Amino acid sequence: MRGQWTYWTLLLLGTGLTNALSGGMLYPKETPTRELKELNGIWSFRADKSPQRDEGFQQQWYKRPLRESGPVLDMPVPASYNDITQDIGLREFIGWVWYEKEVWLPSRWVEDFATKRVVLRVGSAHYFSVVWVNGVQVTQHEGGHLPFEVNISSVLKGSMGAPCRITIAVNNTLTVNTLPPGTIQFMTDPTRYPKGYFVQDIQFDFFNYAGIHRPVLLYTTPSVYIDDITIITDISENTGLVNYEVSVVGSEYYSVTVTLHSQDGQEIATSLGAVGQLKVANPSLWWPYLMNENPGYLYSFEVKIKANTDGDILEDLYFLPVGIRKVHVSKQQFLINGKPFYFHGVNKHEDYDIRGKGLDWSMIVKDFNLLKWLGANSFRTSHYPYAEEIMDLCDKYGIVVIDECPGVGIKDPRNFGNKSLQHHLVVMEELVRRDKNRPSVVMWSVANEPASELPEAGYYFKTVIAHTRQLDSTRPVTYVSNANFERDQGAPYVDVICVNSYFSWYHDAGHLEVIQLQLYNQFDNWYNKYEKPIIQSEYGADTIPGFHNDPPLMFTEEYQAMVLKHYHSVLDEKRKKCVIGELIWNFADFMTTQTHRILCGGIMLLKICTVSRETNALYDLDLGNC
């Protein structure tokens, strides 16, 4: 008889296992009142390959060191586990995998829990996670691209003199109610498949990497602490306005002091109270890259609290980068600080060889150097939220971001049901909570290429978009469509129309001569119906570097160049009227699933309009400075 923790029970996500959203999600930082301990490195790892994928729960692997449950592997964190080993079965594995690490905590962390909190934070784990500390379950989380954390102080009591054992079980299974969604298909033909054989079906074209993808760490705060900060900036003539709200948890008796510092450390403004406004005369505004000689200007917003608890005075201190800027959308323009902004950028993926979606500083910095070299001023986080460390650099460099949730592959009518909708709302809450203070984030995207012509899509996206606006009224909301302009049920509710089209590639393949006619009609049709500004959110053509033919044929560099030339001709004309941006697909190589698509005798894992990170070779991609 199987227990309550069976694999298939936990597979039914959205049945009450997911905790309701509460509290803030400030990025962990060391300050005079906070300490931090990174847990990145080698973790013990084991995949549960039992037929029901539930052996780890049945045998309670979390109750003792993982190595005692059976053979374990060394697994780097952060990283996707798929490509680390030589085990092809692990690369395509679906189900529960188990991570464990034992760490020693400083004695001062566990000596006085009356005045200190110890928090465990996971930057992201894909897709569903259950976490134990010293064999005690402390939290669980649904969703693969956003952080979660838990106060573990009570579990650590009495543990001085022994290591802290952290166990994280991660399940990458996608269902009709997850985001992104998927389905499990059982193969029942005994002449072709072994007993119990199943595969994961997905409706999106990138590999479903899994594991602990972003840093895991422990950090401390005082028992009375700064839980959240909300910043909304505005501009009034020559004055910058910084509206703020500070949330404090742990006591009702505290004082709050906020101070704004310039980049050179000068005190610009200060105020008392948890809610207020700072005024900055002649501010240094946050400008996008290439729009100002000093893009990405950030002030430092310092929050200091003092609290009286049982006669003791506790202090907490936190520093938040703040960019003063204002976003506005008209019928034909996207304005940043009152000036027209044109999205001249790319779509990306958080995807690198071997480490998969694991955070890698070398690759991150390389990507930003390539972006600036290209002259790109923006990108969309296709098709999920990117790491906070990436977003930090967008703030710093002035790279504008369309911040997209994992709403990709929403194709099945069942994906529009109430369970899916409720989870989608929670995901948007988590995303807005995490990125609401970022000046680089100028728009929220709630989905990519959903089946928005279905009748169910109208109510679904009306609800998701309205909820997102309620969470943040300062930024426009969109989703990215490839639907017919007349039948798109969600388009009436977005602030900006984002359209994906691949004329002469996925449609009328090989016919370059139809691109301009079709593209002109696309823009005219969408604008005449909705009178909203339009972004060409994806366009391009696959190519094989070094493959040539004259006259141009599909997959040659010449064909790709001609596709872009035709698109750019129309975009350059339409940007004078209703088009406010173009984002090419795609910035760099990324992994897809293995399919039957064959080209020249090889499996086609080719990407559209890519830059080679290894050679800096630019494949027919004209983005300004090139």
PDB file of C-alpha atoms in Angstrom, residues 12 43 99 117 152 164 187 290 302 311 316 344 373 432 457 508 517 527 543 547 550:
ATOM      1  CA  LEU A  12      -1.139  16.388  -8.969  1.00  0.00           C
ATOM      2  CA  TRP A  43      25.986  18.173  -3.302  1.00  0.00           C
ATOM      3  CA  TYR A  99      19.954  16.592  -3.292  1.00  0.00           C
ATOM      4  CA  ARG A 117      16.664  34.383  12.337  1.00  0.00           C
ATOM      5  CA  ILE A 152      14.679  27.392   9.795  1.00  0.00           C
ATOM      6  CA  CYS A 164      23.141  21.001   9.455  1.00  0.00           C
ATOM      7  CA  MET A 187       3.107   3.763 -23.465  1.00  0.00           C
ATOM      8  CA  LEU A 290      22.684  53.943 -25.880  1.00  0.00           C
ATOM      9  CA  GLU A 302      19.341  52.633   2.600  1.00  0.00           C
ATOM     10  CA  GLY A 311      14.336  45.952  26.710  1.00  0.00           C
ATOM     11  CA  ASP A 316      18.426  45.941  10.804  1.00  0.00           C
ATOM     12  CA  HIS A 344      16.055  47.190 -30.400  1.00  0.00           C
ATOM     13  CA  TRP A 373      28.678  44.764 -28.750  1.00  0.00           C
ATOM     14  CA  VAL A 432       6.098  41.030  -9.378  1.00  0.00           C
ATOM     15  CA  ALA A 457      -8.636  32.354 -23.350  1.00  0.00           C
ATOM     16  CA  ASP A 508       5.354  30.165 -47.185  1.00  0.00           C
ATOM     17  CA  LEU A 517       3.387  42.322 -48.146  1.00  0.00           C
ATOM     18  CA  TYR A 527      -3.100  48.453 -35.233  1.00  0.00           C
ATOM     19  CA  THR A 543      20.755  28.965 -40.507  1.00  0.00           C
ATOM     20  CA  PHE A 547      26.326  26.996 -45.238  1.00  0.00           C
ATOM     21  CA  ASP A 550      23.520  31.744 -54.383  1.00  0.00           C
TER      22      ASP A 550
END
